[in-house]
Coordinates of C-alpha atoms in Angstrom, one line a residue:
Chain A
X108 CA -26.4 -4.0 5.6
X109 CA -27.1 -4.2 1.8
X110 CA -30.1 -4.5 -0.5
X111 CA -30.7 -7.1 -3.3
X112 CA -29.5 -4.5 -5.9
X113 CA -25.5 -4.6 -4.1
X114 CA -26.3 -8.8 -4.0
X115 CA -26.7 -8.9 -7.9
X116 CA -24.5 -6.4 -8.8
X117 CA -21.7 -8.0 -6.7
X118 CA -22.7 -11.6 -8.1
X119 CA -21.7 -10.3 -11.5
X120 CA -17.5 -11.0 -11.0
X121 CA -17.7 -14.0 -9.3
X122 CA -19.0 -15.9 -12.0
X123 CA -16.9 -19.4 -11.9
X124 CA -15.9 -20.7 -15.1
X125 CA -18.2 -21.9 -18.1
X126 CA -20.2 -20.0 -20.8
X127 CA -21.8 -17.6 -18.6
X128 CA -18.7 -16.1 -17.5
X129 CA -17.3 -15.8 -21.3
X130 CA -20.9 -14.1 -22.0
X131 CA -20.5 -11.7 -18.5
X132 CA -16.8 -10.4 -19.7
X133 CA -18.0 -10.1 -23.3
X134 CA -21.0 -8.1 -22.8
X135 CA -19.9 -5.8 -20.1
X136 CA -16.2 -5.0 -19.8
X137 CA -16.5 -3.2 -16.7
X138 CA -17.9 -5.8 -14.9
X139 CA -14.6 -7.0 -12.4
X140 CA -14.1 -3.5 -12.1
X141 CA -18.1 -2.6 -10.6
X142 CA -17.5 -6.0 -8.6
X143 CA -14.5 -5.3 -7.2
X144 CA -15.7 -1.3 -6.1
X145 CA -18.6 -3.0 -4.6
X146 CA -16.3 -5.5 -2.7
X147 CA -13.9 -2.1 -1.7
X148 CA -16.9 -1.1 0.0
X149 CA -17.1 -3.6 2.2
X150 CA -20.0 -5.3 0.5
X151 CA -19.7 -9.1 0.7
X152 CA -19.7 -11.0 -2.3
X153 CA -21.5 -14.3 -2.9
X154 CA -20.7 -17.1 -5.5
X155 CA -21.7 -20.0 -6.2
X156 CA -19.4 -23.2 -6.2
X157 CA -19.9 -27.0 -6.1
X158 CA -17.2 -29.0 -3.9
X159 CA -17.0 -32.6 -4.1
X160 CA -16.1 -34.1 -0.8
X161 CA -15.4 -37.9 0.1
X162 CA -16.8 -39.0 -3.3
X163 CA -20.3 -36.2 -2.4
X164 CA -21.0 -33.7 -4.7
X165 CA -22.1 -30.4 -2.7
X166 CA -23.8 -27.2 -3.8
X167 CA -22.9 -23.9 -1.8
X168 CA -23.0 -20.5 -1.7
X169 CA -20.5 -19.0 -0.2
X170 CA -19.2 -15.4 0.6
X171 CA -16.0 -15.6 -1.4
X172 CA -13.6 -15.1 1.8
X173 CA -14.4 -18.8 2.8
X174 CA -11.5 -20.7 3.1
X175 CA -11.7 -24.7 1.9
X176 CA -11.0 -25.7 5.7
X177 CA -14.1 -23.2 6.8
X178 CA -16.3 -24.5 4.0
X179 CA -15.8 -28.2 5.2
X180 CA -16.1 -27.4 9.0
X181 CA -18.9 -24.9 9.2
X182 CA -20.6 -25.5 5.8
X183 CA -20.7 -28.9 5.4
X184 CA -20.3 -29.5 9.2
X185 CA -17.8 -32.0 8.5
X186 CA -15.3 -32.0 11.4
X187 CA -13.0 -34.1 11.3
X188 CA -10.3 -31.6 9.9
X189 CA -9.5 -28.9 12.2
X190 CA -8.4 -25.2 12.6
X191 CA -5.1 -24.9 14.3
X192 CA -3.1 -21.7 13.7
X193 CA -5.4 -20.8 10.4
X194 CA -1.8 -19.6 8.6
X195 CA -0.7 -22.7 6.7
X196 CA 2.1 -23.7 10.0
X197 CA 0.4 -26.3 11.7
X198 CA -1.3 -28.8 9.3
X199 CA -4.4 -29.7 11.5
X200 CA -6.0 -28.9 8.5
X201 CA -4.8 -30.9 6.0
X202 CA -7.2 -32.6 3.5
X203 CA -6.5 -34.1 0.2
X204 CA -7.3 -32.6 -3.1
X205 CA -7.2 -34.5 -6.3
X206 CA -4.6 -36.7 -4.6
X207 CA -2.4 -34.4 -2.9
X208 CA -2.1 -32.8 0.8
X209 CA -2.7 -29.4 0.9
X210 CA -3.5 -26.7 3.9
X211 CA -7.3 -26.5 3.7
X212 CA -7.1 -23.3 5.6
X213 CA -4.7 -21.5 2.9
X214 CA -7.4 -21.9 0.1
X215 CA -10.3 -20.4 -1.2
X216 CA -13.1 -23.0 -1.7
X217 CA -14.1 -20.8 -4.8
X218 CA -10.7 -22.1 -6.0
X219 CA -12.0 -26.0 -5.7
X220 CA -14.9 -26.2 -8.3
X221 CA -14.5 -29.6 -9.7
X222 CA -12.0 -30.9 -7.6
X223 CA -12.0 -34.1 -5.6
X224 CA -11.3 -33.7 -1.9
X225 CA -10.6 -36.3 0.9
X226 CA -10.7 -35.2 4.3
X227 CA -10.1 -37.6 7.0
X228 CA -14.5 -38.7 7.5
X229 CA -13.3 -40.1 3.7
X230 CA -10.7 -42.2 4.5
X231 CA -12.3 -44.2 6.5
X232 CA -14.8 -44.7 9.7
X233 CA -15.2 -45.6 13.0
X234 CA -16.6 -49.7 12.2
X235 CA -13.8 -49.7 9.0
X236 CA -11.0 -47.7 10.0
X237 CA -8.2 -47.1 7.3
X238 CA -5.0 -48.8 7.9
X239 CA -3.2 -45.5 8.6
X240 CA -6.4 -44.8 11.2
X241 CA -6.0 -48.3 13.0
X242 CA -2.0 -47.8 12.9
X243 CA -2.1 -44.6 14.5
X244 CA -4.3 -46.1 17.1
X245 CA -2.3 -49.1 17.9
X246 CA 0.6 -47.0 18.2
X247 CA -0.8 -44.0 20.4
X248 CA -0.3 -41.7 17.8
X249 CA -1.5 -38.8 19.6
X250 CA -2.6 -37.8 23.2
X251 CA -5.6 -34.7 23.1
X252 CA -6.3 -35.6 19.5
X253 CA -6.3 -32.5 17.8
X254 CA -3.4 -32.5 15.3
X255 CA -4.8 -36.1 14.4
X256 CA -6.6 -35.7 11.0
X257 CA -4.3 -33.8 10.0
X258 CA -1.4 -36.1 10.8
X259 CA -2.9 -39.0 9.3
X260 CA -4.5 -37.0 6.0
X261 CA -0.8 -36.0 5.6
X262 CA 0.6 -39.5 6.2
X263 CA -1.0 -41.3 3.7
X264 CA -0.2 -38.8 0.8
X265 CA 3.2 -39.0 2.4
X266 CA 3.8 -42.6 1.6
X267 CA 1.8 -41.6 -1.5
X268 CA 4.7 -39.3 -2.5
X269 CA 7.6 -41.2 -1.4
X270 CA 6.2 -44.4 -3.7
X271 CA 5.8 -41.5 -6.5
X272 CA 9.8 -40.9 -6.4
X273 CA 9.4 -37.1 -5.1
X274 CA 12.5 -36.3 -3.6
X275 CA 12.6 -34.2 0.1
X276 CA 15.1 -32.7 1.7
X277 CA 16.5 -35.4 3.2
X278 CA 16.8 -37.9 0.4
X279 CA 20.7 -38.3 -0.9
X280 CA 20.7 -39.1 -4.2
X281 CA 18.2 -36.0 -5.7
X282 CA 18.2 -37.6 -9.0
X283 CA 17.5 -41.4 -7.3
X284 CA 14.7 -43.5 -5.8
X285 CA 13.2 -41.5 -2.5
X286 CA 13.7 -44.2 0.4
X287 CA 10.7 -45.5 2.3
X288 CA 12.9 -44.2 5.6
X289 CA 11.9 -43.3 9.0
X290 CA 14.4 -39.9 8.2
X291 CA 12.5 -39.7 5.1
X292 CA 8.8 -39.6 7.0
X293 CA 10.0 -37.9 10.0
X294 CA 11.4 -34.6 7.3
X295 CA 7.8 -34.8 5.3
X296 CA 5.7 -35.0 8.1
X297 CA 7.4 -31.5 9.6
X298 CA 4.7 -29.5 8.3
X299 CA 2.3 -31.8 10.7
X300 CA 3.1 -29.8 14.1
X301 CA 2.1 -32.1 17.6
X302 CA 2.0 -30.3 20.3
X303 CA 1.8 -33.1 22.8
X304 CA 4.7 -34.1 21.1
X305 CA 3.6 -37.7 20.1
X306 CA 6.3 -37.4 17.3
X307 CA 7.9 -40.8 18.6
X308 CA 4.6 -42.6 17.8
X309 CA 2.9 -40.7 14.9
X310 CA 6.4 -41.7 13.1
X311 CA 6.0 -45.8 14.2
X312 CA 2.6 -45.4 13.0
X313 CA 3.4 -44.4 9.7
X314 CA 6.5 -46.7 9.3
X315 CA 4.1 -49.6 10.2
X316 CA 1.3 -48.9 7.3
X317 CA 4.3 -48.3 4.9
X318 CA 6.2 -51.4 5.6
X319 CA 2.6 -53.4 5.3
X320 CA 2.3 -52.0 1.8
X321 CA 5.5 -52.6 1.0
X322 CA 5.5 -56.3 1.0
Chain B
X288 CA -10.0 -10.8 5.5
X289 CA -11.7 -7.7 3.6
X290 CA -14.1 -8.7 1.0
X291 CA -13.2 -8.9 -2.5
X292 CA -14.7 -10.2 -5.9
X293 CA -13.4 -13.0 -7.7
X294 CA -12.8 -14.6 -11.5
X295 CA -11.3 -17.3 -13.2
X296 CA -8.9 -16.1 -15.9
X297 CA -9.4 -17.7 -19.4
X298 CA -6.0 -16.6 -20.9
X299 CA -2.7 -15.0 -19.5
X300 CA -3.2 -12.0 -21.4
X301 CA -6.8 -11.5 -20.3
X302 CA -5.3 -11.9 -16.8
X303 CA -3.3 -9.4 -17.3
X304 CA -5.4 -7.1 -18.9
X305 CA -8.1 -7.2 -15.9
X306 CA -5.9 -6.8 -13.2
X307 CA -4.2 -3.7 -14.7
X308 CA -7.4 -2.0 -15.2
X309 CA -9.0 -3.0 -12.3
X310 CA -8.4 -0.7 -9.4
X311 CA -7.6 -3.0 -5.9
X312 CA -7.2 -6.2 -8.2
X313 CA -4.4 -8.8 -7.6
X314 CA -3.6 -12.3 -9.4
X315 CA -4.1 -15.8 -6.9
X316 CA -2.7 -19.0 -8.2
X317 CA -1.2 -21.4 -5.0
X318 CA -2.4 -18.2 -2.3
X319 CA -0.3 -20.1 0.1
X320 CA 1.6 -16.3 0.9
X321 CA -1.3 -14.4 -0.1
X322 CA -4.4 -15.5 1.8
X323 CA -2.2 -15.8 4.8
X324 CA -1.6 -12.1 4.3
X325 CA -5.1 -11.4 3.8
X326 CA -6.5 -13.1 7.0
X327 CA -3.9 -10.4 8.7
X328 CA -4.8 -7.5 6.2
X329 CA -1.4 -7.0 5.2
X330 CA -2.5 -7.8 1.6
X331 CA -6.1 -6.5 1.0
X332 CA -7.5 -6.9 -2.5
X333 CA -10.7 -6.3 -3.8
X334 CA -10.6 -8.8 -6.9
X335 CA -9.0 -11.6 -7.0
X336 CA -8.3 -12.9 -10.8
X337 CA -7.6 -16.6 -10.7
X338 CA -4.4 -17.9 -12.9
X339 CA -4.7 -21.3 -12.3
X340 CA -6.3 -22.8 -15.0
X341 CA -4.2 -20.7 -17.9
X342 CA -2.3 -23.8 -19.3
X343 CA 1.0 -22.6 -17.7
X344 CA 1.8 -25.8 -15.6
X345 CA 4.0 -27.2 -17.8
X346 CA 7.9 -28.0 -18.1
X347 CA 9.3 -28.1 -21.5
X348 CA 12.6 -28.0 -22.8
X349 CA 13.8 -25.0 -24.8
X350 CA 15.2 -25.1 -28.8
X351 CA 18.8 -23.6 -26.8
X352 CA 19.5 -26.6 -24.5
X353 CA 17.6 -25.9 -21.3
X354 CA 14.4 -25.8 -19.6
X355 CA 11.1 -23.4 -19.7
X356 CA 8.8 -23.7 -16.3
X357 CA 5.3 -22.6 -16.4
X358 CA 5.0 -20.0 -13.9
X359 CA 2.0 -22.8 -12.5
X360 CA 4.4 -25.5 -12.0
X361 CA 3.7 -26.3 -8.3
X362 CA 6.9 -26.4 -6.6
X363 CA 6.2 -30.5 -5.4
X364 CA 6.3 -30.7 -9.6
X365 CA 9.5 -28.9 -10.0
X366 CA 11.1 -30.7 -7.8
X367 CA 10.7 -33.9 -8.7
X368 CA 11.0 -32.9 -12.6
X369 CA 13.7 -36.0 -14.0
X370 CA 15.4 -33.1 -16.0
X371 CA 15.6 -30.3 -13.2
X372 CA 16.8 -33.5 -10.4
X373 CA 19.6 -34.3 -13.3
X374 CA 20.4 -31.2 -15.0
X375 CA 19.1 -28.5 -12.6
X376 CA 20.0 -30.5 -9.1
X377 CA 20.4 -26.7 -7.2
X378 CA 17.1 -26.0 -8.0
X379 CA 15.7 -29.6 -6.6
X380 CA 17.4 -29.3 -3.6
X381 CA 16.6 -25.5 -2.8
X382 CA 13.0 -26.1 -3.5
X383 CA 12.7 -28.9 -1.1
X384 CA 14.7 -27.2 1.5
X385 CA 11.5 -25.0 1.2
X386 CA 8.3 -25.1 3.3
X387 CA 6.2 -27.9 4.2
X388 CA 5.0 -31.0 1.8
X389 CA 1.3 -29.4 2.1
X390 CA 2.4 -25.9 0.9
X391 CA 4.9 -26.7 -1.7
X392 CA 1.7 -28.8 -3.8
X393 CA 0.1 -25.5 -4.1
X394 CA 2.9 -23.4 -4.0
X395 CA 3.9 -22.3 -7.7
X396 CA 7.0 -20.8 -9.4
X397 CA 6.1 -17.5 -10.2
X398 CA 4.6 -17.0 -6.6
X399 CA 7.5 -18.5 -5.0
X400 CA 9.8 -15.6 -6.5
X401 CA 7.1 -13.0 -5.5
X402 CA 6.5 -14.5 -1.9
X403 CA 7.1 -11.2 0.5
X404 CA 9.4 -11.1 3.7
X405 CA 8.7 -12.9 6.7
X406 CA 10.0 -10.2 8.8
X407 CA 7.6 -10.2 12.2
X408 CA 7.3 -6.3 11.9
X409 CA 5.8 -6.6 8.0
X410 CA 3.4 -9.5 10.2
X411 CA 2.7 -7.0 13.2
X412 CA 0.0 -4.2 11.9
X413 CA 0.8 -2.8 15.7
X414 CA 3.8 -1.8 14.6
X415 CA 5.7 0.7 12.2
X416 CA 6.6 -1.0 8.8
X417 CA 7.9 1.1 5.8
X418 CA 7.5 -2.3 3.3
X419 CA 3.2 -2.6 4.6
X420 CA 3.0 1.2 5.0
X421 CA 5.3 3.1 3.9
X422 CA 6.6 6.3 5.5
X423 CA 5.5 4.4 8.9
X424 CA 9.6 3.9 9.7
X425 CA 10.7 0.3 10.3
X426 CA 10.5 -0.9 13.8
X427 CA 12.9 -3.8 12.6
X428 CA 16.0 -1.6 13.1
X429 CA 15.9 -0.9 16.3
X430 CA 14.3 -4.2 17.4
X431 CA 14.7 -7.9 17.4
X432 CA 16.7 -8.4 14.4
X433 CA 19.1 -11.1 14.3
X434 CA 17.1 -12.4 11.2
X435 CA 17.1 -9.8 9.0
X436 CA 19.3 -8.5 6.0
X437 CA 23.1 -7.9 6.4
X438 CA 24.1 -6.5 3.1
X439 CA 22.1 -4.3 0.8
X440 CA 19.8 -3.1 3.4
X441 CA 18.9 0.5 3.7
X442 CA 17.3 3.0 6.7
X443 CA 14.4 2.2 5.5
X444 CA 14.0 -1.1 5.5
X445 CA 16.6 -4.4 6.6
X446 CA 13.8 -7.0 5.7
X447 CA 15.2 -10.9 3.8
X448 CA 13.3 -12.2 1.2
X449 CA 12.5 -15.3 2.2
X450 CA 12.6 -17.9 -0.6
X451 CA 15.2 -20.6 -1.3
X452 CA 14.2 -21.3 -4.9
X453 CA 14.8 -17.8 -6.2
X454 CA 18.7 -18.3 -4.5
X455 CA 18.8 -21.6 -6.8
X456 CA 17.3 -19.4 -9.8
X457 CA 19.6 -16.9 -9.9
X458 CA 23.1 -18.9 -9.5
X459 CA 21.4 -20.4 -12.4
X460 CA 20.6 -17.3 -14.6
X461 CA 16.9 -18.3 -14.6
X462 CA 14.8 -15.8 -16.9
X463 CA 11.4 -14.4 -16.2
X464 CA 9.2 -14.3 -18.8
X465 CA 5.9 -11.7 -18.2
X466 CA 3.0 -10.5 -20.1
X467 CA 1.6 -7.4 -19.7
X468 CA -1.3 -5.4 -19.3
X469 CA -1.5 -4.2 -22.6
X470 CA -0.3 -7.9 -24.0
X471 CA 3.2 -7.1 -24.7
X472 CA 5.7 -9.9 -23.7
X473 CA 8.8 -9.0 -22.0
X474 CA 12.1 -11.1 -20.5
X475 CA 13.6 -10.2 -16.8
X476 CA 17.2 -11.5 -16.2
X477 CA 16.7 -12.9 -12.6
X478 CA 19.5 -10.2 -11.6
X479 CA 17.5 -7.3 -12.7
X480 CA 14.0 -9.3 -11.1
X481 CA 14.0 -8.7 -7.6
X482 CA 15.1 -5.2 -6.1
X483 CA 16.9 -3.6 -3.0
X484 CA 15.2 -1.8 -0.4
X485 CA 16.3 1.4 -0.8
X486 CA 13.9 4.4 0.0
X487 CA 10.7 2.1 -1.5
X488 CA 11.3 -1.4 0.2
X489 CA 7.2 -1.5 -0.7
X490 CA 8.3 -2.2 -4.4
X491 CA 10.2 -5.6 -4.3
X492 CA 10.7 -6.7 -7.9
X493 CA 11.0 -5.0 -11.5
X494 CA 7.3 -6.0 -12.3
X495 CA 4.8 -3.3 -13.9
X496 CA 1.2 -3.0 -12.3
X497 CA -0.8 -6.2 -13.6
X498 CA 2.3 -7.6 -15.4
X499 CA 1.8 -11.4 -15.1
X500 CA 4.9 -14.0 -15.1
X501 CA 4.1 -16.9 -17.3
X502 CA 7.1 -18.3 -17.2
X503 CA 10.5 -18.8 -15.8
X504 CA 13.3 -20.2 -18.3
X505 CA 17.0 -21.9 -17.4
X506 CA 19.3 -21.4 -19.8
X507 CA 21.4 -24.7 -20.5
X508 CA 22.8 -26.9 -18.0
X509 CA 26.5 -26.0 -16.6
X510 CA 27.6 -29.1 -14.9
X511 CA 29.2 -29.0 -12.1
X512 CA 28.6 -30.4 -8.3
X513 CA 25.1 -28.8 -7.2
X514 CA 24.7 -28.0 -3.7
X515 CA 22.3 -26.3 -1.3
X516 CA 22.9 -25.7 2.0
X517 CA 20.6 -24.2 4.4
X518 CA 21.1 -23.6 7.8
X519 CA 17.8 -22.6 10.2
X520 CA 17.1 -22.9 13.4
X521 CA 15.3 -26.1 13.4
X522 CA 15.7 -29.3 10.9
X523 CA 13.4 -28.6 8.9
X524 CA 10.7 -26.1 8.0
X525 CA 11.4 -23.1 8.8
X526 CA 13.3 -20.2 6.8
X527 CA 17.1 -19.7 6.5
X528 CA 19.4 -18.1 8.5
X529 CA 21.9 -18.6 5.8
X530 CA 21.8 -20.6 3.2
X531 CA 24.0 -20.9 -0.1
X532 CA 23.7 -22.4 -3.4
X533 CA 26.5 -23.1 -5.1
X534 CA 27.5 -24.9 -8.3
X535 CA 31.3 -26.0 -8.0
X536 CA 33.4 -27.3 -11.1
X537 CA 36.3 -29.7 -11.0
X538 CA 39.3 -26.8 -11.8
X539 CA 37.8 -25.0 -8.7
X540 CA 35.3 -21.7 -10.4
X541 CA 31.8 -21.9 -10.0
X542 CA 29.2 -19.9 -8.7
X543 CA 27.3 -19.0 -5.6
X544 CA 24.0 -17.1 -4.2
X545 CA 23.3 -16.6 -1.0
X546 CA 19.9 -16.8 1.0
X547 CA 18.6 -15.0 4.4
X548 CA 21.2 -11.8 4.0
X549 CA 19.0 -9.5 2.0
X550 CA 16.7 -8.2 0.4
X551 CA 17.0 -10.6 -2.8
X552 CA 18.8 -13.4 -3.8
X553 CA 22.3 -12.4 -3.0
X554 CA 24.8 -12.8 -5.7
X555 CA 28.3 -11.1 -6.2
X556 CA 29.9 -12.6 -10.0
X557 CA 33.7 -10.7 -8.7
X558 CA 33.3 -13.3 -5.8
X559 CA 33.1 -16.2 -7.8
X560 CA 36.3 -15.6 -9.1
X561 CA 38.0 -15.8 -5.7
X562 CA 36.2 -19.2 -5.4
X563 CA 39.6 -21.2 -6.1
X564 CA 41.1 -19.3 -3.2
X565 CA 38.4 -20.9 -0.8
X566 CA 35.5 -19.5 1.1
X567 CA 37.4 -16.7 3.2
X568 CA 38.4 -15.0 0.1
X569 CA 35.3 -15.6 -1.9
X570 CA 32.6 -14.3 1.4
X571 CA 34.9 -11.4 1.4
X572 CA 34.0 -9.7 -1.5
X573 CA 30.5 -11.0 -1.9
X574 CA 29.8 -9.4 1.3
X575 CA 32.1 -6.3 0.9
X576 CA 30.1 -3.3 2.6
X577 CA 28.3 -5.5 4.7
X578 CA 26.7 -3.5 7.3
X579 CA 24.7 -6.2 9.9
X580 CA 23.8 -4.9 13.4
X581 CA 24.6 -6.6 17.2
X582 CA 22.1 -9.6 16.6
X583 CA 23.0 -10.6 13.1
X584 CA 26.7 -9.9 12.5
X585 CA 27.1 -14.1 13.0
X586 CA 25.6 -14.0 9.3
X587 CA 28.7 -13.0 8.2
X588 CA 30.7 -15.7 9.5
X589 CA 28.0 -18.5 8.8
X590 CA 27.7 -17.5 5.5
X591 CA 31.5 -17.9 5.1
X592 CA 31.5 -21.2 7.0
X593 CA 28.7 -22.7 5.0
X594 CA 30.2 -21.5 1.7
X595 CA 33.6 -23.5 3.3
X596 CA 31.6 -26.7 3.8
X597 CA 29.8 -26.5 0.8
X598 CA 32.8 -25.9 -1.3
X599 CA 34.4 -29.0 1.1
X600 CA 31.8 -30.7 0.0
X601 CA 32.3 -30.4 -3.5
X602 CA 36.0 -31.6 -3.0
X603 CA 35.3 -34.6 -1.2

């Protein structure tokens, strides 16, 4: 569809960060603007970006349109988190970025140089499951599966943010201590959808692994 | 998603500068409203200049007594801010009334007042949307719309804007602070930030092309009883119906904003002086000319019961 000559000249405003892209804007102005009439034309446009995934530093190259979730899955062949709707309502994909859940599938992976991302294959595995794993497990957290890595990728930054003091919607004094609630897990976990509807157990799961670290 | 080039920014003026010279090009900080638009090609870009690593993700407070929020403070951050949860309570509870956990850690303050409608016809390329392409008519009108605008809507276009926090921002006289293409700084009243529909519901807000928000700035604290209620369809997630903010004093004034009746954060200062005569009186002039259609005239009355509890609540 294009030559080498579109592939270098598109290359030239997707430089990520560092000296080279000071030196790129410095010497040639224009350079976002050829980049981005080469993009209008339809012209795909590479760059280059290191993820670091469950503690594994990764080089890709990716056309720029890849979202995190699809650079996990079909990059990096990693799985575990999954595409449900693709639009940021369902949370199948949720991962963990520098300590916080995010929707993998409503970010750009050339947004993630640097940063440190957990998806569930980091949390634990099948001989050493992590508690929130074996909890949802023991509890039947789910029936086909699906919404699972998400659910428990959210859950343990969930626990995460109630121990942090960030208040939700639910919590009655805004200004106090978050409690470590059922109401409270059941209101930050609404962005996990279950279509099976294994709400019932997905919330004794988590209340388990919280109580645990509580004491 | 169409293809499109992509930078990080090194400062907000640079930012500024390339997207108002570049032809096609459009800021990304959370992306949370944008990609999602993109995957539909609602929103299609050819640049993308990244904000995110500007140095404006902090909250600090002002020399006059209040708060200035870094137009990157994630909307998690904001939240839980000691000062905002004390001071600014409205603004706590609107923001977590907001969205899911997941979206509201990437999910920043500037991009939370430009998020665009949720109306399904803006979603449907199928279909005729004056806001996505204008002159195309608006299917909305004549279609399911019990969740659209009741006041402040024109033949053009009856579309909500969908965010909670901006209701909390402008009870609270919030600021917006921008830089601009050509590096002069400039300060947007939150009254004169987002627009009406009228003949261009495609332009939503008061913001030149490649003008960038840096900041958003409360003035000093008021007091009073915050309060935010929303009132959807389900629990939680999903986008009001109604929903009011209000900040109630002891002697009875106050002020309120209303959420899910139009086109911006709704806000009527004649009503807040009939607040001491109770909701009835106060709903009636902030919603004086109020034209709804079949499916959403119940606004009305919700947004006068709400108001009622709220102010109830405030009493009790």
């Amino acid at each position: 569809m294009h030559g080498p000559a579109d592939f270098e000249l598109s290359r030239r405003g997707v430089l990520i960060g560092g000296a080279a892209s000071v030196a790129a804007t410095a010497a040639a102005p224009s350079a976002e603007a050829q980049a981005a009439a080469s993009a209008g034309a339809g012209t795909p446009v590479m760059a280059s970006v290191t993820l670091k995934v469950n503690g594994k530093a990764h080089a890709l190259e990716l056309d720029t349109r890849t979202t995190l979730l699809d650079a996990l899955r079909e990059h990096l062949l990693l799985g575990g988190t999954k595409k449900g709707c693709d639009h940021g309502q369902c949370g199948a994909c949720t991962v963990i970025v520098d300590g916080r859940r995010i929707n993998s599938c409503l970010s750009l992976a050339v947004m993630h140089e640097g940063d440190a991302i957990t998806t569930v294959e980091g949390l634990g595995t099948p001989e050493k499951l992590h508690p929130m794993q074996a909890a949802f497990v023991k509890h039947d957290g789910y029936q086909c599966g699906y919404c699972t890595p998400g659910q428990i990728c959210s859950a343990v930054a969930v626990l995460d943010e109630i121990r942090a003091g960030i208040p939700s919607h639910v919590t009655g004094d805004i200004a106090g201590k978050p409690a470590m609630s059922a109401d409270e897990i059941r209101e930050r976990m609404s962005g996990n959808i279950c279509r099976c509807g294994a709400y019932s157990n997905i919330v004794e799961a988590i209340s388990e692994v919280a109580a645990r670290r509580k004491a | 998603m169409k293809a499109f080039s992509y930078e990080r920014a090194h400062s907000p003026a640079e930012a500024a500068a390339i997207v108002g010279r570049t032809q096609g090009a459009r800021f990304i900080a959370g992306g949370t409203n944008l990609l999602d638009l993109m995957k539909l090609q609602i929103e299609t870009p050819t640049h993308l200049v990244d904000v995110n690593h500007l140095g404006l993700d902090r909250i600090e407070a002002t020399p006059e007594g209040g708060l200035r929020i870094g137009a990157l403070v994630r909307n998690t951050d904001l939240a839980a801010d000691k000062r905002v949860r004390k001071d600014y309570a409205l603004l706590s509870r609107a923001l977590v009334a907001g969205a899911s956990g997941q979206l509201r850690n990437k999910a920043t303050t500037a991009g939370n007042l430009l998020q665009r409608t949720r109306c399904p016809y803006f979603y449907d390329t199928n279909q005729p949307c004056n806001k996505r392409k204008p002159g195309s008519g608006c299917a909305a009108i004549g279609g399911v719309n019990r969740g659209m605008a009741v006041i402040g809507a024109s033949e053009a276009c009856i579309a909500t804007h969908p965010s909670d926090m901006a209701i909390a921002m402008r009870a609270l006289d919030a600021v917006v602070e921008t830089v601009r293409a050509d590096g002069a700084t400039r300060s947007i009243p939150i009254a004169e930030f987002h627009t009406l529909p009228g003949d261009t519901p495609n332009v939503e807000n008061s913001l030149a092309a490649g003008e960038l928000i840096t900041a958003v700035t409360l003035p000093r604290p008021v007091g009073g009883t915050h309060i935010y209620h929303k009132v959807r369809d389900r629990a939680s997630y999903a986008f009001a119906l109604v929903s009011v903010g209000a900040i109630l004093q002891k002697d009875g004034s106050g002020r309120v904003a209303f959420g899910g009746v139009a086109h911006k954060p709704w806000r009527v200062e004649a009503a807040e002086a009939a607040l001491a005569q109770g909701a009835k009186a106060a709903a009636a002039i902030a919603f004086a000319g109020a034209k709804p259609t079949e499916q959403n005239k119940f606004k009305l009355v919700l947004a006068e019961r709400t108001l009622a509890a709220a102010i109830a609540e405030a009493r009790a």
